[in-house]
CSV table of C-alpha atoms and ligand atoms in Angstrom, one decimal:
chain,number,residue,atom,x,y,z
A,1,UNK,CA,0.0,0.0,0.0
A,2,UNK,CA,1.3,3.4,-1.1
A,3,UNK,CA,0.4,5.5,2.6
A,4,UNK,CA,1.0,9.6,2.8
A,5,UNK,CA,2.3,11.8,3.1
A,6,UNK,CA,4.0,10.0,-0.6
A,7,UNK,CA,3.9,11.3,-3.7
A,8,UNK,CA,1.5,10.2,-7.0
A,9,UNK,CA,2.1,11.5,-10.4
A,10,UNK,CA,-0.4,12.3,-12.7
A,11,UNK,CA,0.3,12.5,-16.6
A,12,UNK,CA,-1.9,14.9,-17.8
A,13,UNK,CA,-3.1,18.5,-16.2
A,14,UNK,CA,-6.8,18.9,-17.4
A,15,UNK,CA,-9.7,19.1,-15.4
A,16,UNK,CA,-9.8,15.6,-14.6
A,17,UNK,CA,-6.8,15.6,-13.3
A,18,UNK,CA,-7.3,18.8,-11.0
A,19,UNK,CA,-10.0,16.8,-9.1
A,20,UNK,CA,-7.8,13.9,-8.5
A,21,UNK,CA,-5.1,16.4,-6.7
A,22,UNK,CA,-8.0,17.6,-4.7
A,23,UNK,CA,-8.9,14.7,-3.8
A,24,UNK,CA,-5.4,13.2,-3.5
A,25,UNK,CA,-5.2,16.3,-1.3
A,26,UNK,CA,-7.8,15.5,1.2
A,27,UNK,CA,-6.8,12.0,1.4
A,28,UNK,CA,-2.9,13.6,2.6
A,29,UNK,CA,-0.9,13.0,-0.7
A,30,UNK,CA,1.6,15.1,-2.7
A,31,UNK,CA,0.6,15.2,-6.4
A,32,UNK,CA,2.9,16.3,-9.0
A,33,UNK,CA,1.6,16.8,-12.6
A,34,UNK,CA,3.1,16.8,-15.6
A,35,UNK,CA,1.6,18.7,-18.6
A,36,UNK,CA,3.3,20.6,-21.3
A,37,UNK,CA,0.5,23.0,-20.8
A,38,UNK,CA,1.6,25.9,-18.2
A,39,UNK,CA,-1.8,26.8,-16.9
A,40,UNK,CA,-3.0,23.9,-16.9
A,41,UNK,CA,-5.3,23.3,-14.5
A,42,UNK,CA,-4.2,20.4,-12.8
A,43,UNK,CA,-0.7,21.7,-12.9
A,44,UNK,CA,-1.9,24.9,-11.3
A,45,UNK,CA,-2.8,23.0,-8.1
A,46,UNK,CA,-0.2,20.5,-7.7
A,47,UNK,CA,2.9,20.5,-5.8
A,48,UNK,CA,5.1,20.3,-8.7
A,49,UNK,CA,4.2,20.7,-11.8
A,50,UNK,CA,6.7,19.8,-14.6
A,51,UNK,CA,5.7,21.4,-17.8
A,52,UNK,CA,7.3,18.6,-20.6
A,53,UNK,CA,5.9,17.0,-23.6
A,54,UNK,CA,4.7,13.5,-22.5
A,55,UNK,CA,7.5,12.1,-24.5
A,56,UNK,CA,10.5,14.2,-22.9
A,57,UNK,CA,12.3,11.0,-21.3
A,58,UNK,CA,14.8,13.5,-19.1
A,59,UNK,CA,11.5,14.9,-17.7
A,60,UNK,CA,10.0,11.4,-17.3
A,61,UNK,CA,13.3,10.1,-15.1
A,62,UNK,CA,12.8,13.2,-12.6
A,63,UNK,CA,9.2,12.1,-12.9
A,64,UNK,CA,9.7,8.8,-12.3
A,65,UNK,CA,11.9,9.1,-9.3
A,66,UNK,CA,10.0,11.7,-7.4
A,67,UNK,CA,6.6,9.9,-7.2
A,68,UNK,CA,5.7,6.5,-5.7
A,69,UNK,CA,3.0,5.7,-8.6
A,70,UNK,CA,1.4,7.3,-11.3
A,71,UNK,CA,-1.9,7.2,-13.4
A,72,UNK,CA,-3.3,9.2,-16.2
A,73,UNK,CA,-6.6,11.4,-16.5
A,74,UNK,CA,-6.7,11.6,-20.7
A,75,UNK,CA,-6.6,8.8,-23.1
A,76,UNK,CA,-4.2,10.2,-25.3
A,77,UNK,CA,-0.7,9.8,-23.4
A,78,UNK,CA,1.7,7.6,-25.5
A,79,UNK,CA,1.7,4.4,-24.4
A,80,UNK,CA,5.3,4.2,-25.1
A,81,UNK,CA,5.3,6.6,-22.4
A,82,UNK,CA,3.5,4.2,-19.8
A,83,UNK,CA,5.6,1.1,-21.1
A,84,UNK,CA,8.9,3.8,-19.8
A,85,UNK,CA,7.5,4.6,-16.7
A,86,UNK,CA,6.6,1.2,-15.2
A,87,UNK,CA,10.3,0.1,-15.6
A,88,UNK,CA,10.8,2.3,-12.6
A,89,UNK,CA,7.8,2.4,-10.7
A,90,UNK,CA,3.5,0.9,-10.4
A,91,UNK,CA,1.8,2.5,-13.8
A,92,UNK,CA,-2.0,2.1,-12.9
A,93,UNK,CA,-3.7,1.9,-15.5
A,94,UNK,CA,-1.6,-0.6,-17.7
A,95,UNK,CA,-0.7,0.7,-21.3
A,96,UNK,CA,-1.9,-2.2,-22.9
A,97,UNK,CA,-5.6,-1.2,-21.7
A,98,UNK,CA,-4.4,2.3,-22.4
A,99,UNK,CA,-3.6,1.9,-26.0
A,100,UNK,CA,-7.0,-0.5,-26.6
A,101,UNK,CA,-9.3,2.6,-25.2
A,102,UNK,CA,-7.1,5.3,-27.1
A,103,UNK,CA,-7.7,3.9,-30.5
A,104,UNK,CA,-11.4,3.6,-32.4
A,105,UNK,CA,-10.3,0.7,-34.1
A,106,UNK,CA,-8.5,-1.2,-31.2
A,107,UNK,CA,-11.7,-0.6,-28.9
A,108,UNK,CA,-14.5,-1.5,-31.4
A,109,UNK,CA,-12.2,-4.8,-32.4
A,110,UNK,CA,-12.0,-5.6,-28.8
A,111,UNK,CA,-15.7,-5.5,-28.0
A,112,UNK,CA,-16.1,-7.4,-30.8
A,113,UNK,CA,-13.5,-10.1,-29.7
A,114,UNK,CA,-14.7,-10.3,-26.4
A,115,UNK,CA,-18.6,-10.6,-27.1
A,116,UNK,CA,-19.3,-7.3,-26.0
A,117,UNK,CA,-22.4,-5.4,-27.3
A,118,UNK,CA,-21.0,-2.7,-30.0
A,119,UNK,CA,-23.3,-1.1,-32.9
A,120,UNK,CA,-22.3,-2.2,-36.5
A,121,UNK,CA,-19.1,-1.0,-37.6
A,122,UNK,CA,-16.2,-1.5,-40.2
A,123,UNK,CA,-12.1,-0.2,-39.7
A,124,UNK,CA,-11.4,2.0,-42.4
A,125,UNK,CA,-7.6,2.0,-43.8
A,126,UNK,CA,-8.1,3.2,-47.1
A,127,UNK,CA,-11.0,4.1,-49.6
A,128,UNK,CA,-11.1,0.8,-50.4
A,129,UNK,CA,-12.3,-0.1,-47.2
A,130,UNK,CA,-15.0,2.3,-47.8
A,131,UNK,CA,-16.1,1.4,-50.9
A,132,UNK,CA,-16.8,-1.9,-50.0
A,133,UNK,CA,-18.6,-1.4,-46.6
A,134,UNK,CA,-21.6,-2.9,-45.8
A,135,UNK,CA,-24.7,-0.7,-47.7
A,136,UNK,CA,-26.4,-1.8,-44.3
A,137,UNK,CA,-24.0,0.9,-42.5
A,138,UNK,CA,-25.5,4.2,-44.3
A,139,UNK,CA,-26.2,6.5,-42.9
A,140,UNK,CA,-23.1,6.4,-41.1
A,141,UNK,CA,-20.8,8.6,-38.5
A,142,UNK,CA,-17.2,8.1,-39.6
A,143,UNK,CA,-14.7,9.0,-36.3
A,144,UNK,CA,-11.0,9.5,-37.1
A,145,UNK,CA,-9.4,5.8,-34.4
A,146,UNK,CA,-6.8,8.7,-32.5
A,147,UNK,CA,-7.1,11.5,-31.0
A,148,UNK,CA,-10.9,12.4,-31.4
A,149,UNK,CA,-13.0,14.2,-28.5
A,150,UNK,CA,-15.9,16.4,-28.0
A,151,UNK,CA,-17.1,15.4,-31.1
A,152,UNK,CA,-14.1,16.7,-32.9
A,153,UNK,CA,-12.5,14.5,-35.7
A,154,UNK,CA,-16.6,13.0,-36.6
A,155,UNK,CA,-18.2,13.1,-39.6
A,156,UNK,CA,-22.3,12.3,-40.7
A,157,UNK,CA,-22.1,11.3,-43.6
A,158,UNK,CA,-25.2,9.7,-45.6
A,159,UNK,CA,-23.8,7.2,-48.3
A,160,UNK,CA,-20.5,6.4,-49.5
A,161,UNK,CA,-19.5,9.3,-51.4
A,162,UNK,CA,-20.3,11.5,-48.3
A,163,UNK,CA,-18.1,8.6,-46.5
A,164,UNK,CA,-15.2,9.2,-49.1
A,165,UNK,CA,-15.1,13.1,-49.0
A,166,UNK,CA,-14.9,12.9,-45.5
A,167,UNK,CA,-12.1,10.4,-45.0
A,168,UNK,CA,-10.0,12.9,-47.4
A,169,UNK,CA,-11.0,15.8,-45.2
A,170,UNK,CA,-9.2,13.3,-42.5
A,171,UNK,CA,-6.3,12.8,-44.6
A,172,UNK,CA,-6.4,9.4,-44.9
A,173,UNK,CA,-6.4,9.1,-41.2
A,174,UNK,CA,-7.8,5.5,-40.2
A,175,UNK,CA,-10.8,5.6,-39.7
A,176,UNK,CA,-13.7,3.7,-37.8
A,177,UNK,CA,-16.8,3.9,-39.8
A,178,UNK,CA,-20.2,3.5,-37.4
A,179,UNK,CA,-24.0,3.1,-38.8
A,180,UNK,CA,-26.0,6.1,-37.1
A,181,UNK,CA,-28.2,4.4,-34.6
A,182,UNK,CA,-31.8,6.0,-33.6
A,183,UNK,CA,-30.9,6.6,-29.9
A,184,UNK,CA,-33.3,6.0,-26.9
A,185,UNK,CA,-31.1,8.0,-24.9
A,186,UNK,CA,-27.4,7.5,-23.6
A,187,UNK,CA,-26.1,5.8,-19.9
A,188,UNK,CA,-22.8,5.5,-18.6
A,189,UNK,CA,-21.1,3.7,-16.0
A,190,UNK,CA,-17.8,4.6,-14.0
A,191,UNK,CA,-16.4,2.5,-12.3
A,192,UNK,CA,-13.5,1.5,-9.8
A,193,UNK,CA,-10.8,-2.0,-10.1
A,194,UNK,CA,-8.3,-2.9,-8.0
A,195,UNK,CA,-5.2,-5.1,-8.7
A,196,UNK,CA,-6.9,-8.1,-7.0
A,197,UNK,CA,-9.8,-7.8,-9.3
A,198,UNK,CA,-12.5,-6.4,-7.1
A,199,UNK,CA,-14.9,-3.9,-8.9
A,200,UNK,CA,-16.7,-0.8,-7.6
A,201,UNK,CA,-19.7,0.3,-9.8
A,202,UNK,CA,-21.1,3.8,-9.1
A,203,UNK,CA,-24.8,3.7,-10.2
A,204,UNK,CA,-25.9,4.6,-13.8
A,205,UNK,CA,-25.9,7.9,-15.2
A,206,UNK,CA,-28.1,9.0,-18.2
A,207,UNK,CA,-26.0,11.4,-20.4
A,208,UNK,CA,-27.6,14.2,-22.9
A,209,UNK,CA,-25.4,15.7,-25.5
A,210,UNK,CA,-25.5,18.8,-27.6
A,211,UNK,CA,-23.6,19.1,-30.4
A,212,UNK,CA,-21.2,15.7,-29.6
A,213,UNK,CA,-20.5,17.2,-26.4
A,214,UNK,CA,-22.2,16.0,-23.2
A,215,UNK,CA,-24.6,18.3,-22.1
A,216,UNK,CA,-26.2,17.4,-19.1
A,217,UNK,CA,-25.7,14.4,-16.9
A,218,UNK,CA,-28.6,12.8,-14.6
A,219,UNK,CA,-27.9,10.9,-11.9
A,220,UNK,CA,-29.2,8.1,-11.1
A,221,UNK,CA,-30.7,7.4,-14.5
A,222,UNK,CA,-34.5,6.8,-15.1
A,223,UNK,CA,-33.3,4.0,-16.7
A,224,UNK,CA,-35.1,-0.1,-15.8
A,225,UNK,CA,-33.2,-2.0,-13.2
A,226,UNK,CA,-32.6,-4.6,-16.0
A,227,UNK,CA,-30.7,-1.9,-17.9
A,228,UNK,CA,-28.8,-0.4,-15.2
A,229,UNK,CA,-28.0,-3.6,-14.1
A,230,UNK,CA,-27.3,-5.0,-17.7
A,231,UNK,CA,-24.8,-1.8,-18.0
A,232,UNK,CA,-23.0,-2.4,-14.9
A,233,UNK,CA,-22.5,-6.0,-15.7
A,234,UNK,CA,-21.0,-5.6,-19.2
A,235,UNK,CA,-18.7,-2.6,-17.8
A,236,UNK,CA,-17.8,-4.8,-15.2
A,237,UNK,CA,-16.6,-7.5,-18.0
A,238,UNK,CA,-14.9,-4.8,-20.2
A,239,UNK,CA,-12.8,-4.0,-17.4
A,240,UNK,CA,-11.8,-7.2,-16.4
A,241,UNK,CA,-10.5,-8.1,-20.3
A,242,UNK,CA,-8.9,-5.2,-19.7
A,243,UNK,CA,-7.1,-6.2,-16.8
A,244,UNK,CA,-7.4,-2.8,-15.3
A,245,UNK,CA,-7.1,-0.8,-12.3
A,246,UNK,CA,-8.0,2.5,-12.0
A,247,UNK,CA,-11.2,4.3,-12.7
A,248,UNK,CA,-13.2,3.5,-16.0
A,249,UNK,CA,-15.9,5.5,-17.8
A,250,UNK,CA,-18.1,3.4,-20.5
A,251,UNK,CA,-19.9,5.2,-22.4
A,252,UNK,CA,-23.9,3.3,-23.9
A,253,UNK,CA,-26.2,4.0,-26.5
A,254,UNK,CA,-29.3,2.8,-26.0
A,255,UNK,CA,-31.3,1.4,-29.1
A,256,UNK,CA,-35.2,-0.1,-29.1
A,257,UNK,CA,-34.4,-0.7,-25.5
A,258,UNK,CA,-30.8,-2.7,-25.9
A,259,UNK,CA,-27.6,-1.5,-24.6
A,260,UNK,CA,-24.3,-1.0,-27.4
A,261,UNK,CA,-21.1,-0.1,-25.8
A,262,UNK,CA,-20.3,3.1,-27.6
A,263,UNK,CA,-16.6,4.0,-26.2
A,264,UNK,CA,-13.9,3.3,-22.9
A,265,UNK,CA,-12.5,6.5,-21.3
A,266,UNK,CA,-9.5,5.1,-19.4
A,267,UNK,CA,-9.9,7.7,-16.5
A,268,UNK,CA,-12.5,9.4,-14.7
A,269,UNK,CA,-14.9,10.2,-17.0
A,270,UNK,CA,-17.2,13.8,-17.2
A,271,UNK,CA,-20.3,11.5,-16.4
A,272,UNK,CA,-19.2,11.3,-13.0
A,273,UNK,CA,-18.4,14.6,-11.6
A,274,UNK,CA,-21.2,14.3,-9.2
A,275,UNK,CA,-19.3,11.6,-7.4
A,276,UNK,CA,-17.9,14.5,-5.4
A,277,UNK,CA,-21.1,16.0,-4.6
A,278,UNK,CA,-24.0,13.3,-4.3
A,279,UNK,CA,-22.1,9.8,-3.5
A,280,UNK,CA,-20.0,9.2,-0.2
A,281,UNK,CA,-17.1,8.6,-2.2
A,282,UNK,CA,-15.8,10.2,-5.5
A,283,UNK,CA,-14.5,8.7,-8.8
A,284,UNK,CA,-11.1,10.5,-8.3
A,285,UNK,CA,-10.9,9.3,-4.4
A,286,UNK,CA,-11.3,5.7,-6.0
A,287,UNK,CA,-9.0,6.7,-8.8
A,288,UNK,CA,-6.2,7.0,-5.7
A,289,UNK,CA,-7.6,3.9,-3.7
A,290,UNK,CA,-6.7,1.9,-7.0
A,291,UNK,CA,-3.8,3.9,-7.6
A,292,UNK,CA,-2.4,3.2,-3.9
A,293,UNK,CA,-3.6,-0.2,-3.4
A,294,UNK,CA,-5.7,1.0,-0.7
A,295,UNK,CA,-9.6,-0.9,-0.2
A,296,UNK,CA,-12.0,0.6,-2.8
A,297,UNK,CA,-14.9,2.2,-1.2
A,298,UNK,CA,-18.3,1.1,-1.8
A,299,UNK,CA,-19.8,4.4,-3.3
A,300,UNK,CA,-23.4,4.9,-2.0
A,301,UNK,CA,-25.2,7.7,-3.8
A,302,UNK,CA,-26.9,9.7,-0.9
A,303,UNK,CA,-28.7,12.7,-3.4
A,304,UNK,CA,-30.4,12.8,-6.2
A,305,UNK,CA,-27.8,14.6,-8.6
A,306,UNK,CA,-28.0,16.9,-12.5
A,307,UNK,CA,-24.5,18.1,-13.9
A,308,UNK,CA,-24.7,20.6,-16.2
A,309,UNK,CA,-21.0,21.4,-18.6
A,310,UNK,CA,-20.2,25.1,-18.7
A,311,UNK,CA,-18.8,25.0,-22.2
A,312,UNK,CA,-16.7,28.6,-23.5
A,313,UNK,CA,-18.8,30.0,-25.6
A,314,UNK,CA,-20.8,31.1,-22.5
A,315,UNK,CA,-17.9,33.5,-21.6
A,316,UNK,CA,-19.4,35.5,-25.1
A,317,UNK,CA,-22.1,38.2,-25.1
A,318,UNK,CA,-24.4,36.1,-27.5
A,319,UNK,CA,-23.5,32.6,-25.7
A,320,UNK,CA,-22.5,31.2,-28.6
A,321,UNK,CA,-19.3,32.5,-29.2
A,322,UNK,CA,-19.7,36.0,-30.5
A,323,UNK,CA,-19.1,39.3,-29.3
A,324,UNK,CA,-17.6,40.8,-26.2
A,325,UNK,CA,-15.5,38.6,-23.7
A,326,UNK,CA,-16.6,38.6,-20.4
A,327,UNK,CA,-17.5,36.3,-17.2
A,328,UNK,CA,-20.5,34.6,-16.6
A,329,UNK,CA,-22.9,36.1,-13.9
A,330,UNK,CA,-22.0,33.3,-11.4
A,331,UNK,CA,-24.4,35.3,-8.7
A,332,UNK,CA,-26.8,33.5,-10.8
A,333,UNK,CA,-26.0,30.4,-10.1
A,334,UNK,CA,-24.6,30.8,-6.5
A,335,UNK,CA,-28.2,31.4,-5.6
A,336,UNK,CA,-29.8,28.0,-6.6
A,337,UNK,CA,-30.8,25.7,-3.5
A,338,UNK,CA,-28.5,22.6,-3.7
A,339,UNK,CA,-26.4,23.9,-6.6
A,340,UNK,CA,-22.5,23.1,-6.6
A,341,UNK,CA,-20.3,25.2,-9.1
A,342,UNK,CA,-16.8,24.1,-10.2
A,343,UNK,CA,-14.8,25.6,-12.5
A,344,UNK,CA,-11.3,24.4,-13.9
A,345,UNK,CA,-8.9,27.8,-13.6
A,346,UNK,CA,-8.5,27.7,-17.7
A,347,UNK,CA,-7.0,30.7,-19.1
A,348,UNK,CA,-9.0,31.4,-22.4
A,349,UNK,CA,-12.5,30.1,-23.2
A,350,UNK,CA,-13.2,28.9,-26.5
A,351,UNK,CA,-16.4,27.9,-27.7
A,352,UNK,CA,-16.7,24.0,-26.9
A,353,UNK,CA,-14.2,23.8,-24.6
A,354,UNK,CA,-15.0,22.5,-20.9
A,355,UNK,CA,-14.7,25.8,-18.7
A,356,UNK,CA,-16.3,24.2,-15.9
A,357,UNK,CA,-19.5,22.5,-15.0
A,358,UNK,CA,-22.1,23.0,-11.6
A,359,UNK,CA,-24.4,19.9,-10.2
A,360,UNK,CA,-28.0,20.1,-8.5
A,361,UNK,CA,-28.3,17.5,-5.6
A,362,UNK,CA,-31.0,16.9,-3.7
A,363,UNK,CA,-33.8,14.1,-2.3
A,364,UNK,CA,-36.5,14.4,-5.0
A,365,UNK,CA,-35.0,13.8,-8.3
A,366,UNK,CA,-37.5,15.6,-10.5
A,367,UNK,CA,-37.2,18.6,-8.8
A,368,UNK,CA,-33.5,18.7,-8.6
A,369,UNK,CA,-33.7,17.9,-13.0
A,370,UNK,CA,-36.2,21.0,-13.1
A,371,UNK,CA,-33.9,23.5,-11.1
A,372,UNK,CA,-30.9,22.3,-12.8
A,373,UNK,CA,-32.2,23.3,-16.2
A,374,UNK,CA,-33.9,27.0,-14.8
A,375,UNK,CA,-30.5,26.9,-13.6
A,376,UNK,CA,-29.0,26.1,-17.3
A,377,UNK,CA,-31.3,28.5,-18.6
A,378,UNK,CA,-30.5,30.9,-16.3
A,379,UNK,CA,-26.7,31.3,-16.7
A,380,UNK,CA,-27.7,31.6,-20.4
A,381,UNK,CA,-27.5,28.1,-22.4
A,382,UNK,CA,-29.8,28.0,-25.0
A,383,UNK,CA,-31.2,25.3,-27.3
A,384,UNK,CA,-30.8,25.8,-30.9
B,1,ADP,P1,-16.3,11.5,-28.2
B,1,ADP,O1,-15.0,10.8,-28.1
B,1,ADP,O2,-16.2,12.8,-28.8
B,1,ADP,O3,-17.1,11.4,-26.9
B,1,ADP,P2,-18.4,9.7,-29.2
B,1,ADP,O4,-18.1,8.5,-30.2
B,1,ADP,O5,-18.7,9.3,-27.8
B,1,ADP,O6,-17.1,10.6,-29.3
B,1,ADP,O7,-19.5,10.5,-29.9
B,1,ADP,C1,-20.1,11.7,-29.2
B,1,ADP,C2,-21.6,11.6,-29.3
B,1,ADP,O8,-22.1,11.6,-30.6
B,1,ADP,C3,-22.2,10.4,-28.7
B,1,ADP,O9,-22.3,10.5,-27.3
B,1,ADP,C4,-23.6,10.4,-29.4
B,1,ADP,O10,-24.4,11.3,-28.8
B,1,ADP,C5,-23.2,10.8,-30.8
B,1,ADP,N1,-22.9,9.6,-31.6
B,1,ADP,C6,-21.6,9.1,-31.8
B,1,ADP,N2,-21.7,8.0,-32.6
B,1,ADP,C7,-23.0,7.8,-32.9
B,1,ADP,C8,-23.7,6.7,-33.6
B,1,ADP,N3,-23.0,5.7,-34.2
B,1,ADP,N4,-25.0,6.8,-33.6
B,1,ADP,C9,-25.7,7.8,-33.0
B,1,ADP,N5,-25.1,8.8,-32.3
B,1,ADP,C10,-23.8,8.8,-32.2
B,2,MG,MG1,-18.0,9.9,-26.0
């Protein structure tokens, strides 16, 4: 077991990150962050923040051998990096289950593998690939495999000429290509693994996006037992193949009442922000627990809880991205019964990038969704 006052590294300095120092923090730990980024707003919090490309290996040996273990808060660090790191010391979690979450292709090949529900799908190399697809997968999304998020790097594309004009706009990138599925509405599950194997489920969130980025987040979702269960269960299994230990975000679609895995975030995942304000334990205290070898807790959710993203374009006098520069009226918000605001310390909003987000708790769940979206309203989101 890795006790405090010692030290835990964390590869990557987003907001994700910045709540696992906090709650690294609490729990009596140093943190030191590394992120190229010099506001970042992880970095801005830890004890030491070393501001190197993930692939700077002189940074990586100081890294190394002033932290007793170190885990990752984006997908996106090179695995090559992980594979260095746990020559010296634990590497939590693994860059093998790293490197399967961090590429479209990988991921969707290793539901499919593994007997996992996915939607249809095909791996797209070369416009080859494309052009002889399945018809069956029109109208389709095409996703670049790397270094998509938010949305970014997507395409809708309705046949295969659509298909081929996008994948050039990609460059060639490869590619996954996904049939567009009629959504129900969309779950997640985070969850916690130890070493040993023992799993820790938080309970089911439904998850509303707006534009490819999530939205709004309710938790617990108003989903059937059988579902929620059904969710649990499979994310349980995912993480298992993966042999992993950490915290896990798996993202659902729901379809005529059946569950598809749609993606793996190998961290803590936006769905469960709330941990910190409605459950007894969050998904970046677990994220140390596993870390540290320490007993995962077994979260109990005590309120009713709504996140709602604070994306940048707020931070623009029309609200979506136009005009003068100035900060939201947080009074706004700060008056809400039960309301919780958190924002991340980034320099420079941009439209579409996570600023910060505020949760609603409370015992009765329908009121807690109604004042979380006068409260959304309020602060000045608006529906298209
Ligand atoms: P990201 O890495 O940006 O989160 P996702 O693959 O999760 O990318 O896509 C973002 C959102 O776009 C999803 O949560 C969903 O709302 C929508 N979406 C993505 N793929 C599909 C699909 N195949 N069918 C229907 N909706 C989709
Ligand atoms: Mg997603």
């Amino acid at each position: 077991m890795i006790l405090p006052p010692a030290t835990l590294g964390m590869l990557g300095g987003g907001q994700l990150g910045r709540f696992f120092v906090s709650a690294a923090h609490e729990m009596g730990y140093k943190v030191w962050v590394l992120d190229p980024d010099p506001h970042s707003p992880a970095g801005l919090l830890a004890d030491r923040h070393l501001i190197a490309a993930y692939d700077d290996y002189q940074a990586l040996d100081e890294f190394a051998a002033g932290c007793a273990a170190v885990t990752t808060e984006f997908e996106n660090v090179p695995a090559d990096t992980l594979d260095y790191l746990v020559k010296f010391l634990p590497v939590h979690p693994a860059a093998s289950a790293v490197a399967v979450c961090q590429n479209r292709i990988a991921e969707k090949s290793f539901l499919a593998d593994n007997g996992l529900p996915h939607g249809p799908f095909a791996a797209i190399r070369n416009e080859d690939d494309i052009r002889s697809a399945n018809a069956g997968l029109f109208p389709a999304v095409l996703k670049v495999a790397r270094f998509g998020y938010d949305g970014k790097g997507q395409a809708r594309v309705a046949d295969r000429d659509e298909a081929l004009a996008a994948f050039q706009q990609f460059k060639g990138e490869p590619c996954v290509l996904e049939k567009m599925l009629t959504l129900d509405f969309e779950v997640s599950v985070v969850l916690a693994r130890d070493e040993a194997g023992k799993v820790q489920c938080f309970p089911v969130s439904e998850n509303r996006h707006r534009n490819g980025i999530l939205d709004v987040t309710i938790a617990p979702a108003q989903a059937s037992a059988c579902l929620r269960d059904n969710a649990q269960e499979v994310a349980e299994r995912i993480a298992s193949k993966l042999a992993y230990v950490g915290t896990l975000g798996v993202e659902f679609f729901v379809c005529r009442g059946e569950l598809f895995v749609n993606e793996m975030a190998p961290r803590p995942h936006n769905s469960g922000h709330h941990t910190i304000d409605a459950c007894d334990v969050s998904q970046y205290e677990q994220q140390v627990r596993a870390l540290c070898g320490l007993p995962l807790a077994r979260p109990r959710q005590h309120s009713a809880a709504v996140m709602v993203n604070l994306l940048g374009e707020l931070w623009y006098e029309d609200g979506k991205g136009h005009g003068t520069y100035r900060e939201p009226d947080w009074s706004v918000l700060h008056a809400v019964p039960g309301l919780r605001l958190h924002l991340y310390a980034k320099h420079h909003a941009r439209p579409g990038r996570k600023m910060g987000h505020f949760v609603v708790t409370g015992d009765d769940a329908a009121q807690v969704l109604e004042r979380a979206l006068q409260a959304r309203a309020a602060i000045g989101i608006r529906d298209e």
